[in-house]
Amino acid sequence: MVQYTFIFIVLLVIISLFARKSLWIPNSNNKIGESVCLFLLCSMSAFKASTVGNDTHEYLRLFEMGKDALMAGTRYEIGYLYFSQIIWKISHNPQVLFIVYSLIFYFSLGRYLWRYSSMPWLSILIFFSYTLFGFSMSALRQSLAIAILFIGFDFALKKKYILFFVSIIGASLFHSSAIFFALCPLILRLKPSKRTVSLFIGSTLVKLLLFGNLLDIIFSYLPYYGHYQEGAYFEGGVRLASVLQLLLAILFLYIGYISYKKLPIDKASTEKDFLGHLVVIQMVVVSLSILCLKVNILDRIVLYYSTFVLLLIPNAISLMPYDRRKTWGRLALIATFLYTLVILILRPEWNSVFPYKFCWDEDFLTIY
């Protein structure tokens, strides 16, 4: 908890020190500060100890298997198995796995933010405080899939659907749940309107009524996750994060929606259209987050869409008047910061990222 707060403050100080003008001015040139922050987070990911991250020990075990991992018939996707094996052939040092992974993920993340966010510095702070950083420290396979889909999003926007579905296939080779992002082109066809809101409300009610059948379909495609039905993910004890996540999703949707609706009706612009896409995507996040109240494991699917909050909040507030921009931006930052802080206080073992430790501070690898 103390480390989390300290790192958040450090990131904020770095961004402030390198700012040439007010941080709340859209597209202000602060690439040096933003680059330093991303480098810091990337370094923490690359040089983490084996105890950092719930799944780290499993990825280390798989890496230590070397070429035997492909022949062992593990439950992991073939793309990740080859990724791990190629790195193993280059170096048997398991830390190299985390270094290569971190360079790929943060390169894709930085490209994504600098291309689409009006305030990349705010996106970086939300990335760290909205549990996305913690997730990326543990879930290597899905984070690599997300890194591929950051690029795939380019193709969806440009309506290059063949290349988009190639990216979906590529991401699915690292995490099979990436197939659920294939709905993105259909979602981008919708606009934030009363009709769209009604559509999502109706579809959410239908999904709740047919929840059992939908779950069977999901587990038939992702059989590995079927064993979670007997675990904590289907018990009430893990729902605190889901409730808080839903409340945050609603808050983010509200911020995006009021910003979009305040724009002149007759104003047609790239910024307005893009914000409209982000608002509709956030409607998907709210809809799926409601289902997560029943089964927490579905947040793995939500994550492909909730990462767009890194763009939604900066782009939404950048179109507001200056005073309102600061108010809503600070509210979003405080909300995301407190969200993770509350989880760390009540569930300190969550994601096992904090207390953080560097690899050179441990005497031996934790592999079991």
Short mmCIF file of N, CA, C and O in Angstrom, two decimals, residues 59 62 66-87 89 97 140-142 144-145 148 168-177 221-222 224:
data_model
loop_
_atom_site.label_atom_id
_atom_site.label_comp_id
_atom_site.label_asym_id
_atom_site.label_seq_id
_atom_site.Cartn_x
_atom_site.Cartn_y
_atom_site.Cartn_z
N TYR A 59 4.82 -18.97 -15.02
CA TYR A 59 5.53 -18.65 -16.25
C TYR A 59 7.01 -19.01 -16.14
O TYR A 59 7.64 -19.40 -17.13
N LEU A 62 7.21 -22.78 -16.64
CA LEU A 62 7.08 -23.09 -18.06
C LEU A 62 8.37 -22.77 -18.81
O LEU A 62 8.80 -23.51 -19.69
N GLY A 66 11.78 -25.26 -20.99
CA GLY A 66 12.44 -25.12 -22.28
C GLY A 66 11.65 -25.74 -23.42
O GLY A 66 10.45 -25.58 -23.52
N LYS A 67 12.33 -26.49 -24.25
CA LYS A 67 11.68 -27.10 -25.41
C LYS A 67 10.68 -28.18 -25.01
O LYS A 67 9.81 -28.56 -25.80
N ASP A 68 10.78 -28.67 -23.78
CA ASP A 68 9.85 -29.71 -23.33
C ASP A 68 8.44 -29.17 -23.15
O ASP A 68 7.49 -29.95 -23.10
N ALA A 69 8.30 -27.85 -23.03
CA ALA A 69 6.97 -27.26 -22.81
C ALA A 69 6.05 -27.54 -23.99
O ALA A 69 4.85 -27.77 -23.82
N LEU A 70 6.59 -27.54 -25.20
CA LEU A 70 5.77 -27.80 -26.39
C LEU A 70 5.31 -29.25 -26.45
O LEU A 70 4.22 -29.55 -26.93
N MET A 71 6.15 -30.14 -25.95
CA MET A 71 5.82 -31.56 -26.02
C MET A 71 5.02 -32.03 -24.83
O MET A 71 4.47 -33.13 -24.83
N ALA A 72 4.94 -31.20 -23.79
CA ALA A 72 4.26 -31.62 -22.56
C ALA A 72 2.75 -31.49 -22.65
O ALA A 72 2.03 -31.95 -21.77
N GLY A 73 2.27 -30.84 -23.73
CA GLY A 73 0.82 -30.69 -23.88
C GLY A 73 0.20 -29.81 -22.82
O GLY A 73 -0.85 -30.12 -22.25
N THR A 74 0.85 -28.69 -22.51
CA THR A 74 0.33 -27.80 -21.49
C THR A 74 -0.94 -27.09 -21.98
O THR A 74 -1.26 -27.11 -23.16
N ARG A 75 -1.62 -26.45 -21.04
CA ARG A 75 -2.88 -25.78 -21.36
C ARG A 75 -2.66 -24.42 -22.01
O ARG A 75 -3.61 -23.75 -22.39
N TYR A 76 -1.43 -24.00 -22.16
CA TYR A 76 -1.15 -22.67 -22.67
C TYR A 76 -1.20 -22.61 -24.19
O TYR A 76 -0.93 -23.60 -24.87
N GLU A 77 -1.54 -21.42 -24.70
CA GLU A 77 -1.67 -21.22 -26.15
C GLU A 77 -0.32 -21.39 -26.84
O GLU A 77 0.73 -21.07 -26.29
N ILE A 78 -0.40 -21.88 -28.08
CA ILE A 78 0.80 -22.22 -28.83
C ILE A 78 1.69 -21.01 -29.09
O ILE A 78 2.93 -21.11 -29.10
N GLY A 79 1.08 -19.83 -29.28
CA GLY A 79 1.86 -18.63 -29.54
C GLY A 79 2.75 -18.28 -28.36
O GLY A 79 3.94 -17.96 -28.54
N TYR A 80 2.20 -18.38 -27.14
CA TYR A 80 3.02 -18.07 -25.97
C TYR A 80 4.09 -19.12 -25.75
O TYR A 80 5.21 -18.80 -25.35
N LEU A 81 3.76 -20.39 -26.02
CA LEU A 81 4.75 -21.45 -25.84
C LEU A 81 5.97 -21.22 -26.74
O LEU A 81 7.12 -21.38 -26.31
N TYR A 82 5.72 -20.85 -27.99
CA TYR A 82 6.83 -20.57 -28.90
C TYR A 82 7.59 -19.32 -28.47
O TYR A 82 8.81 -19.25 -28.58
N PHE A 83 6.85 -18.32 -28.01
CA PHE A 83 7.47 -17.08 -27.50
C PHE A 83 8.44 -17.40 -26.37
O PHE A 83 9.60 -16.96 -26.36
N SER A 84 7.96 -18.20 -25.42
CA SER A 84 8.80 -18.57 -24.28
C SER A 84 9.99 -19.42 -24.71
O SER A 84 11.12 -19.22 -24.23
N GLN A 85 9.77 -20.34 -25.64
CA GLN A 85 10.85 -21.22 -26.08
C GLN A 85 11.93 -20.47 -26.86
O GLN A 85 13.13 -20.73 -26.69
N ILE A 86 11.51 -19.52 -27.70
CA ILE A 86 12.49 -18.73 -28.46
C ILE A 86 13.39 -17.96 -27.52
O ILE A 86 14.62 -17.90 -27.70
N ILE A 87 12.81 -17.36 -26.49
CA ILE A 87 13.61 -16.62 -25.52
C ILE A 87 14.53 -17.57 -24.76
O ILE A 87 15.70 -17.25 -24.48
N LYS A 89 15.87 -20.26 -25.89
CA LYS A 89 16.99 -20.62 -26.77
C LYS A 89 18.03 -19.51 -26.82
O LYS A 89 19.23 -19.78 -27.01
N LEU A 97 13.09 -13.38 -20.04
CA LEU A 97 11.68 -13.52 -20.42
C LEU A 97 10.90 -12.27 -20.06
O LEU A 97 10.15 -11.73 -20.88
N LEU A 140 1.04 -12.38 -18.21
CA LEU A 140 1.87 -12.13 -19.38
C LEU A 140 1.17 -12.48 -20.68
O LEU A 140 1.24 -11.72 -21.65
N ARG A 141 0.49 -13.61 -20.72
CA ARG A 141 -0.13 -14.05 -21.96
C ARG A 141 -1.20 -13.07 -22.42
O ARG A 141 -1.21 -12.65 -23.58
N GLN A 142 -2.10 -12.72 -21.53
CA GLN A 142 -3.17 -11.83 -21.95
C GLN A 142 -2.65 -10.43 -22.21
O GLN A 142 -3.16 -9.73 -23.10
N LEU A 144 0.23 -9.70 -23.54
CA LEU A 144 0.79 -9.75 -24.90
C LEU A 144 -0.33 -9.72 -25.94
O LEU A 144 -0.19 -9.08 -26.99
N ALA A 145 -1.43 -10.40 -25.64
CA ALA A 145 -2.58 -10.36 -26.55
C ALA A 145 -3.12 -8.94 -26.66
O ALA A 145 -3.45 -8.46 -27.75
N ILE A 148 -0.99 -6.76 -28.86
CA ILE A 148 -1.26 -6.97 -30.28
C ILE A 148 -2.54 -6.26 -30.68
O ILE A 148 -2.63 -5.64 -31.76
N ILE A 168 -6.56 -10.33 -34.50
CA ILE A 168 -7.35 -11.12 -33.55
C ILE A 168 -6.80 -12.53 -33.46
O ILE A 168 -6.63 -13.08 -32.36
N ILE A 169 -6.50 -13.11 -34.61
CA ILE A 169 -5.93 -14.46 -34.63
C ILE A 169 -4.58 -14.48 -33.93
O ILE A 169 -4.28 -15.37 -33.12
N GLY A 170 -3.76 -13.46 -34.23
CA GLY A 170 -2.44 -13.38 -33.58
C GLY A 170 -2.55 -13.25 -32.08
O GLY A 170 -1.84 -13.92 -31.33
N ALA A 171 -3.46 -12.40 -31.61
CA ALA A 171 -3.66 -12.22 -30.16
C ALA A 171 -4.19 -13.50 -29.53
O ALA A 171 -3.81 -13.85 -28.40
N SER A 172 -5.06 -14.22 -30.25
CA SER A 172 -5.65 -15.46 -29.72
C SER A 172 -4.60 -16.55 -29.55
O SER A 172 -4.80 -17.47 -28.75
N LEU A 173 -3.51 -16.44 -30.28
CA LEU A 173 -2.43 -17.41 -30.12
C LEU A 173 -1.70 -17.22 -28.79
O LEU A 173 -0.95 -18.11 -28.36
N PHE A 174 -1.91 -16.07 -28.16
CA PHE A 174 -1.30 -15.81 -26.86
C PHE A 174 -2.32 -15.95 -25.73
O PHE A 174 -1.97 -16.34 -24.62
N HIS A 175 -3.57 -15.61 -26.03
CA HIS A 175 -4.65 -15.81 -25.04
C HIS A 175 -5.95 -15.98 -25.80
O HIS A 175 -6.39 -15.08 -26.51
N SER A 176 -6.56 -17.14 -25.66
CA SER A 176 -7.73 -17.49 -26.47
C SER A 176 -8.91 -16.56 -26.26
O SER A 176 -9.75 -16.40 -27.14
N SER A 177 -8.99 -15.88 -25.10
CA SER A 177 -10.11 -14.98 -24.84
C SER A 177 -10.09 -13.75 -25.74
O SER A 177 -11.08 -13.02 -25.82
N TYR A 221 -15.68 -22.80 -25.40
CA TYR A 221 -14.59 -22.25 -26.21
C TYR A 221 -13.31 -22.13 -25.39
O TYR A 221 -12.20 -22.28 -25.92
N LEU A 222 -13.47 -21.84 -24.09
CA LEU A 222 -12.32 -21.70 -23.20
C LEU A 222 -12.43 -22.74 -22.09
O LEU A 222 -12.73 -22.41 -20.94
N TYR A 224 -10.42 -24.39 -20.32
CA TYR A 224 -9.55 -24.28 -19.15
C TYR A 224 -10.23 -23.56 -18.00
O TYR A 224 -10.09 -23.91 -16.84
#
